[in-house]
Coordinates of C-alpha atoms and ligand atoms in Angstrom, one line a residue:
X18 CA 0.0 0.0 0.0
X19 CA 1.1 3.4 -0.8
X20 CA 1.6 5.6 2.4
X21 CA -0.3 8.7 1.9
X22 CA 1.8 11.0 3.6
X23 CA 4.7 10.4 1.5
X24 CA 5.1 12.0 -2.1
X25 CA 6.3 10.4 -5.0
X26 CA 10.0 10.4 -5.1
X27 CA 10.8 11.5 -8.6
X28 CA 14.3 10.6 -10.4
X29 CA 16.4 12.5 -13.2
X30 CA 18.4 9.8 -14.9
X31 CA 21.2 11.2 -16.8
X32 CA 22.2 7.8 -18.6
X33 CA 20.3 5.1 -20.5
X34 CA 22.9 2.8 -21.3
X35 CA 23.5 -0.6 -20.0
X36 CA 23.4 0.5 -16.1
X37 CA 20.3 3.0 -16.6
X38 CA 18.0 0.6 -19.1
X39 CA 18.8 -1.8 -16.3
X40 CA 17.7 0.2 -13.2
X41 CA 14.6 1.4 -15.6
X42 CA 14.1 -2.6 -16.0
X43 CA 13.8 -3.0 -12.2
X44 CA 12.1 0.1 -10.9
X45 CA 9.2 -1.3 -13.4
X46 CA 9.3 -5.2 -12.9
X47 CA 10.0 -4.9 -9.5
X48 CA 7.2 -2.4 -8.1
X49 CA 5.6 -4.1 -5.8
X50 CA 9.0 -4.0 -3.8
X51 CA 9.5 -0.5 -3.9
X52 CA 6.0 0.1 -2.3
X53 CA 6.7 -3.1 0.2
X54 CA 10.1 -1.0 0.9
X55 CA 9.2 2.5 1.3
X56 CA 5.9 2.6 0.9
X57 CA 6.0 4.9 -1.7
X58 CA 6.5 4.9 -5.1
X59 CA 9.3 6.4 -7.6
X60 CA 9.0 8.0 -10.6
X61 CA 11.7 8.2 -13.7
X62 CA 11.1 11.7 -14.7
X63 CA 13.7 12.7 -17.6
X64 CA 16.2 10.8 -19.1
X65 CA 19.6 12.3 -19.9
X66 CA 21.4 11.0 -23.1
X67 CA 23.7 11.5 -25.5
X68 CA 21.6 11.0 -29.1
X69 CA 18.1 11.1 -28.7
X70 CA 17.6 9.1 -31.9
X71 CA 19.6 6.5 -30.7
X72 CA 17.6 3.0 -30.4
X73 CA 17.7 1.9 -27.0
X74 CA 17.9 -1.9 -25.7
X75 CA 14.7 -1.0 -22.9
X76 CA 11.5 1.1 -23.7
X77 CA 11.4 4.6 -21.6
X78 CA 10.0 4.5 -18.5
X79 CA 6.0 5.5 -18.5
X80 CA 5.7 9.1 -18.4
X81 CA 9.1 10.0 -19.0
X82 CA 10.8 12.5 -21.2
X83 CA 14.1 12.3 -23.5
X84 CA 16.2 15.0 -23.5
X85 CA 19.8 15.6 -24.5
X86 CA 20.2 18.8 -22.3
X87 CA 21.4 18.6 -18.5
X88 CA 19.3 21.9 -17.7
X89 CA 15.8 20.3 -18.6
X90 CA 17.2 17.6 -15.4
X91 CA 18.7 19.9 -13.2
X92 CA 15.9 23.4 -13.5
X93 CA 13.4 21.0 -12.4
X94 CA 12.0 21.3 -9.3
X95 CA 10.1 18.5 -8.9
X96 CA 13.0 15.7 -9.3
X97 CA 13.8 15.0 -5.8
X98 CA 17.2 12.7 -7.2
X99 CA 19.8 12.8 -10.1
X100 CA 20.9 9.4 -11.2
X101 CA 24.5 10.0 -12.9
X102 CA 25.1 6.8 -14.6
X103 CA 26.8 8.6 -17.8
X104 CA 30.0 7.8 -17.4
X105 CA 33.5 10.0 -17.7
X106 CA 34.5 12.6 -15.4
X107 CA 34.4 16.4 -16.3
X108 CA 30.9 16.1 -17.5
X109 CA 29.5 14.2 -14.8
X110 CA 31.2 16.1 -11.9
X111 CA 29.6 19.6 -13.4
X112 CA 26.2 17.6 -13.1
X113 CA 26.9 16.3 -9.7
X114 CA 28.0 19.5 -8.7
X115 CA 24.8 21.2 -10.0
X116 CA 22.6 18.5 -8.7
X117 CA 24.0 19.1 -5.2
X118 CA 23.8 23.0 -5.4
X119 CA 20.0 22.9 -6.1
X120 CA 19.6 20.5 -3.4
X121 CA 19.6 17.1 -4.9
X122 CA 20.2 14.3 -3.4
X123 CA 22.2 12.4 -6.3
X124 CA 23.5 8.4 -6.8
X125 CA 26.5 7.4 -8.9
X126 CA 27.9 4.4 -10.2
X127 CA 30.7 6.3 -11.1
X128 CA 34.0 4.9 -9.7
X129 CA 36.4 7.1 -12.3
X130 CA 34.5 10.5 -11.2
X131 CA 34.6 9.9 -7.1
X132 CA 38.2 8.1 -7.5
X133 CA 39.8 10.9 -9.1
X134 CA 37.9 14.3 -8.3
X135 CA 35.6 13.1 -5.3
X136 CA 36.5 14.9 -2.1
X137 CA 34.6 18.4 -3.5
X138 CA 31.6 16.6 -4.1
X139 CA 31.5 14.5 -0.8
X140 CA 32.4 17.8 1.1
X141 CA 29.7 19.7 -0.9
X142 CA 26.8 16.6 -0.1
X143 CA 28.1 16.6 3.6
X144 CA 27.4 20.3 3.3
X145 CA 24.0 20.4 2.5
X146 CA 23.2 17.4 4.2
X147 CA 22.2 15.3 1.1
X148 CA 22.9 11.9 -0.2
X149 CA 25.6 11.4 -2.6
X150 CA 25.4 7.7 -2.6
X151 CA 27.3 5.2 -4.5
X152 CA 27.0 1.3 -3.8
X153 CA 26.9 0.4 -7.6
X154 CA 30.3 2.3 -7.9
X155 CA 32.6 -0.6 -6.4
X156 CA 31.6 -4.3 -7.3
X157 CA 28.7 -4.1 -9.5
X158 CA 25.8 -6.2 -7.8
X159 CA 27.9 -6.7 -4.4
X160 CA 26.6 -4.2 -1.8
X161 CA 30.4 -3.8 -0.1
X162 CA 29.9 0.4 0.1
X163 CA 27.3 -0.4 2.8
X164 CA 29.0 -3.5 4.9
X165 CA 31.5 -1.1 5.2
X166 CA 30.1 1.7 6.1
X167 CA 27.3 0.1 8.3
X168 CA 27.9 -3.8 8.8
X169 CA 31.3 -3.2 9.9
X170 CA 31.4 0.0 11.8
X171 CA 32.8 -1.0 14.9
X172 CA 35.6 -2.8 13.4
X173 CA 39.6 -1.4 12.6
X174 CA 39.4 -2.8 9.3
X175 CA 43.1 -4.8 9.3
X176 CA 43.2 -5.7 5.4
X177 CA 41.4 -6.2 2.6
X178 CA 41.4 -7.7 -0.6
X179 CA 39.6 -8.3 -4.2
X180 CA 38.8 -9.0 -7.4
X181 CA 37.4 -5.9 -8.3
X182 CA 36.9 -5.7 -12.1
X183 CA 34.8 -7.3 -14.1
X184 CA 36.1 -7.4 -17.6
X185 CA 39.4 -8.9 -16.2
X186 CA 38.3 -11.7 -14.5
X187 CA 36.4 -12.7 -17.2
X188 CA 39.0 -12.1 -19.9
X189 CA 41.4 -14.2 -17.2
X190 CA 38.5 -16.9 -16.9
X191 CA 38.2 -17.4 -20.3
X192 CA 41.8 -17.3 -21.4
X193 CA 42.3 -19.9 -18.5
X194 CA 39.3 -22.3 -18.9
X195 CA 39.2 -22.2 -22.7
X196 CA 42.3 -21.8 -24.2
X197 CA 40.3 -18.2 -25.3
X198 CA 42.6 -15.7 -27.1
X199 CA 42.5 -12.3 -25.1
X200 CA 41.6 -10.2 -28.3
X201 CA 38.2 -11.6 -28.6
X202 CA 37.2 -12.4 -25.5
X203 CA 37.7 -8.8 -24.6
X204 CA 35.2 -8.3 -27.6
X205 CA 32.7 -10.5 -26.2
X206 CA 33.1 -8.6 -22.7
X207 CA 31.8 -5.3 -24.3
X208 CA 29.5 -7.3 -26.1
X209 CA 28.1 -8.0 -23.0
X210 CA 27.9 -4.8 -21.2
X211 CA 31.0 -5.4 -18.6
X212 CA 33.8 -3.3 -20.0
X213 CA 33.7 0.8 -19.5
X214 CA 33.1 2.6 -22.8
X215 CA 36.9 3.1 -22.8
X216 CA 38.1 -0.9 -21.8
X217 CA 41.9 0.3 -21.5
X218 CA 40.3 1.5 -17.7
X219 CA 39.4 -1.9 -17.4
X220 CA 42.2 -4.0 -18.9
X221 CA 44.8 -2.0 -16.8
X222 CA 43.5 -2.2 -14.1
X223 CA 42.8 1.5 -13.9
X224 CA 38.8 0.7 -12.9
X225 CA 40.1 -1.8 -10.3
X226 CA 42.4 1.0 -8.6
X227 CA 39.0 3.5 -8.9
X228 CA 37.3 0.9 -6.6
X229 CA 40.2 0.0 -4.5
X230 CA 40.7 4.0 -3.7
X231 CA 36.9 4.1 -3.0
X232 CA 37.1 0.9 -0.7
X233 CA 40.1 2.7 1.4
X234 CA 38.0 5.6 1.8
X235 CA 35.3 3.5 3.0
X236 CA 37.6 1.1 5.2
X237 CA 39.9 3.8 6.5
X238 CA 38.6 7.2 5.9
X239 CA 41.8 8.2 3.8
X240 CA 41.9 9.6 0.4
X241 CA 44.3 8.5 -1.3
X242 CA 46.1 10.5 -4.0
X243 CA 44.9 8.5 -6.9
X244 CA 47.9 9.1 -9.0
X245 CA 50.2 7.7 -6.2
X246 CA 48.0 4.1 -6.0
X247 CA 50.4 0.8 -7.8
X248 CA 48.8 -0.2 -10.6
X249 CA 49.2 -3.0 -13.2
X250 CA 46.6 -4.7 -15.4
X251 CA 46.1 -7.8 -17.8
X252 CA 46.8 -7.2 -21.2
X253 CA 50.5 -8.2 -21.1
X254 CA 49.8 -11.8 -19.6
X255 CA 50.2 -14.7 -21.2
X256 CA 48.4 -17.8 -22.0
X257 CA 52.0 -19.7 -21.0
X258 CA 52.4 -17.8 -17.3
X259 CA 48.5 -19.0 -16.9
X260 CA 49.7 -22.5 -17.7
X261 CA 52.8 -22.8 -15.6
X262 CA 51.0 -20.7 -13.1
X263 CA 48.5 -23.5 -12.8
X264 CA 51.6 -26.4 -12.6
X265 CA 52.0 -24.8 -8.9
X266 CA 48.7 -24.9 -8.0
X267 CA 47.4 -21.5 -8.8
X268 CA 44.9 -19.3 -11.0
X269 CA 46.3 -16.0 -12.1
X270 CA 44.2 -13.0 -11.2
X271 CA 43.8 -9.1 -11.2
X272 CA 43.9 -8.7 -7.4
X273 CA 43.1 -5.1 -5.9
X274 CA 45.0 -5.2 -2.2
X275 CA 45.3 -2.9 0.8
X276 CA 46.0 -3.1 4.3
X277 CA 47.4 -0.8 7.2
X278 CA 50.9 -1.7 9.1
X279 CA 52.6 0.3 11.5
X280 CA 50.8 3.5 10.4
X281 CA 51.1 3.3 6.8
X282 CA 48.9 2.2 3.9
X283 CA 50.2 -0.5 1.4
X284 CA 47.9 -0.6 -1.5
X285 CA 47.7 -2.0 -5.3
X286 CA 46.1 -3.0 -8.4
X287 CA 48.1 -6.1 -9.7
X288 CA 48.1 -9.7 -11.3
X289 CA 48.9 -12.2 -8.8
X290 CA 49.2 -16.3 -8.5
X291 CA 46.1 -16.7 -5.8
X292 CA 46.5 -20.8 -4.3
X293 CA 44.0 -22.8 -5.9
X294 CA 42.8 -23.2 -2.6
X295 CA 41.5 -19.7 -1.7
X296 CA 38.2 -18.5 -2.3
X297 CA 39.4 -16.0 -4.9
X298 CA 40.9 -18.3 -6.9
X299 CA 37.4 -19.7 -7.8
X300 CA 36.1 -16.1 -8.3
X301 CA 35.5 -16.9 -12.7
X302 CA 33.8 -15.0 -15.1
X303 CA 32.2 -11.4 -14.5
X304 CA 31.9 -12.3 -10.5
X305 CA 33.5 -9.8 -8.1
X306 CA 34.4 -11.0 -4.7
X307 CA 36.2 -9.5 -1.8
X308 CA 37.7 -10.6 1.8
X309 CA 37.4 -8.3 4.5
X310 CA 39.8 -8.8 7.3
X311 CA 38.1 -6.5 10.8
X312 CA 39.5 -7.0 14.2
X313 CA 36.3 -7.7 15.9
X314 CA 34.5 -10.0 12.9
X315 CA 37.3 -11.0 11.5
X316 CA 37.4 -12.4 8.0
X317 CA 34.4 -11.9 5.6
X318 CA 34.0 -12.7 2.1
X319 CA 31.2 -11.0 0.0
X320 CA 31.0 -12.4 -3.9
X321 CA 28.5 -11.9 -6.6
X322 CA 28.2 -10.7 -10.0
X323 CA 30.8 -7.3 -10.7
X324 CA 29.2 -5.6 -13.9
X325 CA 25.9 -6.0 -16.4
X326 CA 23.0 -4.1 -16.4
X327 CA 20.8 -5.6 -13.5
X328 CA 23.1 -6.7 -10.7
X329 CA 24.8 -3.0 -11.3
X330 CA 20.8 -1.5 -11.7
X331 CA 20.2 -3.2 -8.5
X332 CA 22.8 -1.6 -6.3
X333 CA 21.6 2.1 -7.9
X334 CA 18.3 0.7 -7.0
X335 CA 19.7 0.3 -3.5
X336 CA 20.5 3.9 -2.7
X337 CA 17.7 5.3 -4.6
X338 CA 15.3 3.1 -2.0
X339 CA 17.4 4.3 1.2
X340 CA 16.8 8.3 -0.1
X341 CA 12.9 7.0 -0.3
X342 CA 12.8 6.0 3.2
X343 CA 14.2 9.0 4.3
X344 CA 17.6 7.5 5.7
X345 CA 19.9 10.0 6.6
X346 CA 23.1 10.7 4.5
X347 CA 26.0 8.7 5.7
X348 CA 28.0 9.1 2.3
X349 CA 31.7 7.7 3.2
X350 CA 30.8 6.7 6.6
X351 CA 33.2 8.9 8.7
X352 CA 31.4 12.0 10.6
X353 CA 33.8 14.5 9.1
X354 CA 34.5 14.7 5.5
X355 CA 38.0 14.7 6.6
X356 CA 37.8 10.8 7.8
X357 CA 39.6 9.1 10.1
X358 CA 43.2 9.5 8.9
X359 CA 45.7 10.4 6.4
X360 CA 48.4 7.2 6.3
X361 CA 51.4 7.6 4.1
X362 CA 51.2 4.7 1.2
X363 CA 53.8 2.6 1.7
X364 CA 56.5 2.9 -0.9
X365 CA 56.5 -0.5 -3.6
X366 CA 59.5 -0.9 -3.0
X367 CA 59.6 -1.6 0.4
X368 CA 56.5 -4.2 -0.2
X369 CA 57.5 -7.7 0.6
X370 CA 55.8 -10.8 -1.4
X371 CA 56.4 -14.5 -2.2
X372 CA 57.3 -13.9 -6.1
X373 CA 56.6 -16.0 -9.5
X374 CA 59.7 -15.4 -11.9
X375 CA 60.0 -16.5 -15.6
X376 CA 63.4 -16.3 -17.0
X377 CA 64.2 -17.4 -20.8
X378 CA 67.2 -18.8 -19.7
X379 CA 70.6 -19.6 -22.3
X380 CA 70.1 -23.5 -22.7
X381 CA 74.3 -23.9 -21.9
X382 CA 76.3 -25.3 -18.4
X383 CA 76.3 -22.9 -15.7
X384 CA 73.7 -20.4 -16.0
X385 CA 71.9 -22.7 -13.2
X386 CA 74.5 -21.8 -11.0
X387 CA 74.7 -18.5 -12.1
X388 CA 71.0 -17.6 -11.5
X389 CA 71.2 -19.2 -8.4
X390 CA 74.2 -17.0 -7.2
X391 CA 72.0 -13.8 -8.2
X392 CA 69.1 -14.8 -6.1
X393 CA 71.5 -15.2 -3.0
X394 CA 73.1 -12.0 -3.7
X395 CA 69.8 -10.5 -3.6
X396 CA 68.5 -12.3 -0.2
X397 CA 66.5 -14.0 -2.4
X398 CA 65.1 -17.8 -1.0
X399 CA 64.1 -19.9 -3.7
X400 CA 61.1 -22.3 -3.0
X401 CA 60.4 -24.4 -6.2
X402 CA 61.5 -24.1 -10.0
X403 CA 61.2 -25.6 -13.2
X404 CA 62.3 -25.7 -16.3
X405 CA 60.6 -26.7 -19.9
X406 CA 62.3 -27.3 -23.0
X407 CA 59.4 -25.7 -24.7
X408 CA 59.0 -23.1 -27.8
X409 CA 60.9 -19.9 -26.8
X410 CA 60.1 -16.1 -27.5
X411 CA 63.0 -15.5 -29.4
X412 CA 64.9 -16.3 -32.5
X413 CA 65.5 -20.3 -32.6
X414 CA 68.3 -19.9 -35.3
X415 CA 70.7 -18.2 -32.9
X416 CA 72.8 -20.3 -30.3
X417 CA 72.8 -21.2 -27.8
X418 CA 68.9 -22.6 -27.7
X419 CA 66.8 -21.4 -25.1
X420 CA 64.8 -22.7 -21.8
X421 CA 61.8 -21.3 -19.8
X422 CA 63.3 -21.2 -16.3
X423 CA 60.0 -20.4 -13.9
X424 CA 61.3 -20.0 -10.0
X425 CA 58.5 -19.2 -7.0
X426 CA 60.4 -17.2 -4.2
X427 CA 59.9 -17.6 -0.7
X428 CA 58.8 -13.9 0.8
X429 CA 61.4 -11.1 -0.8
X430 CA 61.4 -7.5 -0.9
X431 CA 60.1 -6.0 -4.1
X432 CA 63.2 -4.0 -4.4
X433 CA 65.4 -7.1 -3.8
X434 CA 63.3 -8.9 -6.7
X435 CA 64.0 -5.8 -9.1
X436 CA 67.5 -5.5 -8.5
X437 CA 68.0 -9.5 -9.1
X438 CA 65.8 -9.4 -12.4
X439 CA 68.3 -6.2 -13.3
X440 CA 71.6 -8.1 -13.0
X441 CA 70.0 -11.4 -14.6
X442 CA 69.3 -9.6 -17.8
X443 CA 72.4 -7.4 -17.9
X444 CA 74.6 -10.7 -17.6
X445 CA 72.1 -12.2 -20.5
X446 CA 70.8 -14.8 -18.0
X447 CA 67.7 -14.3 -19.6
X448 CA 66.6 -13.9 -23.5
X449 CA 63.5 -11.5 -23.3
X450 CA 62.3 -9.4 -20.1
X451 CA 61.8 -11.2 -17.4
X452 CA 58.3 -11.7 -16.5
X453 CA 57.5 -11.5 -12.3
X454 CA 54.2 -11.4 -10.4
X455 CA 53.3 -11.8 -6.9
X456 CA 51.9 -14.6 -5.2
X457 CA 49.1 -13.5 -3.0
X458 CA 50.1 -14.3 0.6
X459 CA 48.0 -16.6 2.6
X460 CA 44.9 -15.6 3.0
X461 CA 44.9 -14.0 7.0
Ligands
NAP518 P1 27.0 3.1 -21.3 O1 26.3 1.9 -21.6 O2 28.0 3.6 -22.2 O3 25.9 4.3 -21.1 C1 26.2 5.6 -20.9 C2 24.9 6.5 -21.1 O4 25.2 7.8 -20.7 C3 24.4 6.5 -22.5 O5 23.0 6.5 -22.5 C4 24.9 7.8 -23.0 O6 24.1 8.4 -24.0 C5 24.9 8.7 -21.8 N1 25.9 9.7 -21.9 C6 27.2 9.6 -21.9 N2 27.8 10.8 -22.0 C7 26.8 11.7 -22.0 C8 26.8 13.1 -22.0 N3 27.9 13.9 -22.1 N4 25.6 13.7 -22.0 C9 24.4 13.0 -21.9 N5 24.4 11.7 -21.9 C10 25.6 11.0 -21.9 O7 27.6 3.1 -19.8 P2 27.3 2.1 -18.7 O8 28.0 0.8 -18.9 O9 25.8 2.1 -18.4 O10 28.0 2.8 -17.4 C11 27.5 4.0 -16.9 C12 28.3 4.3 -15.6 O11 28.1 3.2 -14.7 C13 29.8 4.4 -15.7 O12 30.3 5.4 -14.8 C14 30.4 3.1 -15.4 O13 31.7 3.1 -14.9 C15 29.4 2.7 -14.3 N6 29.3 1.2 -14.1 C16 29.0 0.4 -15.1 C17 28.9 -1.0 -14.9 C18 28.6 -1.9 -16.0 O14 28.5 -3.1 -15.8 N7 28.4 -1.5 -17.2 C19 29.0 -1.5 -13.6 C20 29.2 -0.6 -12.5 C21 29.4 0.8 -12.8 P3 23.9 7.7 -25.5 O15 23.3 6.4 -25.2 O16 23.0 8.6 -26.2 O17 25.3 7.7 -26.0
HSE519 N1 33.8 -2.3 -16.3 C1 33.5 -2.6 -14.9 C2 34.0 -4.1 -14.7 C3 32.1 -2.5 -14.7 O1 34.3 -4.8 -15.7 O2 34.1 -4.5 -13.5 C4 31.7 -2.7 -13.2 O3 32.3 -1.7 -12.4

């Protein structure tokens, strides 16, 4: 039953892609739940786009009108909420920005815009007491932005840790199961709604660093200087490091990590060997997952679909209900806009990880020794290795032939690790770059 006392809550979307056809999709097929919820109903007033001709995958919703001009949205009175799900950043933040000033409450799923221009916009929300909410921003489907800001509260969050992009664990899935090449099956991603209009953001792990700044903000009230956040993504791996990755006993993925240690914050975007073992390892396809490591609970692990039009439509749909029942604002979960602290990021080079090497190694007597002699001048602990006589990267017609060498460290500094990979190549101990990624510690 609608409440009587409460008015229509009435939405500007600016967006009708994949993430606002899908919210559209849900607000209608699912209205008996927003009564149920907030006993009230919600109305799509305007939609925002691009090209008004353009033929769209969903009908408007009833009673809505088209536009292609941000004032029709944001000189209305009676919208109550702008919906930014456009994508990009100078565009979107003037909307925010406008939205807020003529006291709308606004949602986002835009990681890129609050990752790398956020802290006006949260300061101008916290300001005028509105809502500038964003659970679809980080993890699609998964509502993480809220068990951190509510579920786990009380707790010093000690660590956590993700796969936070889409796009790359499906591209990794599929390379890994299948035998997939990574050209098409990053076609087939954006056929399918996961990768950002740009996919480079997705591919280099650029969109995972946007959701790892947002879940340190969340987790530890810092804002971190985006440009200062580690960050590597998938495009240079290779089928062969997936295969002798999986020899060990591990799946390669695109792992988003941060914890706090003696005041400062070690944080990054990178590909890592994750134990066949772990939970994350069996993260495949477009799922998301994340472990949460709080003193009090102690480890959680959320997982569910990352991107695509309705999981992602149903975390807007999330924040869009809590502004319909009236909740107040609690944007980044810290009182002040300031948050809780500033930590210094710890530099990479003083990072310490277990490490996967492959060397191309000079088939000829010695170099074992030799590679062996670098390591231990580097404090470097070998804990397995092995060698194939397989197809090399480089010219077959010079000599001497060539061998994949692939060594797993025991726990070495990154800096140690860099330095050894330095000498190796310099004394030609190795016949193309040397490829190294971490191996995800044990899951704590
Ligand atoms: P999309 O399919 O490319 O849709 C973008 C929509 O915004 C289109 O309707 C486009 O209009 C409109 N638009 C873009 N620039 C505009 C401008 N300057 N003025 C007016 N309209 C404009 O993108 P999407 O995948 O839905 O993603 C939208 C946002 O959600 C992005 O911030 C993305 O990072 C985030 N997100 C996406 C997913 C996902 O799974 N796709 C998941 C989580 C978060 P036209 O259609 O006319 O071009
Ligand atoms: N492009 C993003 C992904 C969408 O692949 O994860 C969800 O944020």
């Amino acid at each position: 039953m609608t409440n009587p006392t409460l008015a229509p809550l009435t939405l500007g979307l600016a967006g009708y892609g994949t993430v606002g056809t899908g919210l559209a999709r849900i607000l209608h097929e699912n209205k008996a739940n927003v009564m149920a919820r907030t006993g009230r109903e919600i109305h799509i007033r305007t939609v925002l786009v691009r090209d008004t001709a353009k033929k769209r995958n969903y009908s408007l919703p009833e009673g809505a009108t088209l536009t292609d001009d941000p004032d029709v949205l944001l000189n209305d009175p009676a919208i109550n909420v702008v919906v930014e799900l456009m994508g990009g950043i100078e565009t979107p933040y003037a909307l925010i920005e406008r939205a807020l000033k003529a006291g709308k409450h606004v949602v986002t799923a835009n990681k890129a815009l609050l990752a790398e221009a956020g802290a006006p916009l949260f300061a101008l929300a916290a300001e005028k007491n509105l809502h500038l909410a964003f659970e679809a921003s980080v993890c699609g489907g998964i509502p993480v932005v809220q068990t951190l800001r509510e579920g786990l509260v009380a707790n010093h969050i000690l660590a956590l840790v993700g796969i936070l992009n889409g796009t790359s664990n499906y591209i990794l899935s599929e390379m890994s199961s299948k035998g997939l090449p990574y050209e098409s099956v990053l076609r087939k991603a954006q056929e399918l709604g996961y990768a950002e209009a740009d996919p480079t953001l997705d591919v280099e792990g650029i969109d995972a660093a946007h959701k790892l700044a947002l879940l340190i903000r969340l987790a530890w009230g810092h804002v971190v200087p985006f440009e200062e956040m580690p960050v590597q993504g998938v495009s240079q791996i290779q089928p062969k490091d997936i295969a002798f990755a999986r020899e060990f006993g591990y799946h390669i993925k695109l792992v988003g990590s941060a914890k706090v240690e003696n005041g400062k914050l070690e944080a990054g975007v990178y590909p890592a060997l994750v134990h066949q073992d772990f939970l994350l390892a069996r993260v495949n396809g477009a799922f998301n997952a994340i472990r949460i490591h709080g003193d009090a609970v102690g480890p959680l692990f959320l997982h569910g679909k990352g991107a695509g039009d309705l999981p992602t439509g149903s975390a807007v749909a999330a924040d869009i209900f809590a502004i319909a029942r009236n909740a107040n604002p609690n944007n980044t979960g810290f009182s002040s806009s300031a948050g809780e602290a500033q930590l210094p990021m710890l530099p990479q080079s003083e990072t310490t990880s277990p490490y996967y090497i492959r060397l191309q190694l000079p088939d000829s007597p010695g170099v074992l020794r030799d590679v062996a002699a670098i390591m231990a001048e580097n404090d470097i602990s070998v804990a397995q290795a092995i060698q194939r006589g397989d197809a090399c990267d480089y010219d077959q017609s010079e000599a001497p032939a060539c061998v994949p060498f692939i060594i797993m460290t025991h726990e070495a500094s990154t800096k140690s690790i860099e330095q050894a990979l330095r000498s190796l190549e310099e004394r030609g101990l190795s016949k193309v770059k040397p490829v190294f990624y971490r191996v995800l510690e044990k899951e704590r």
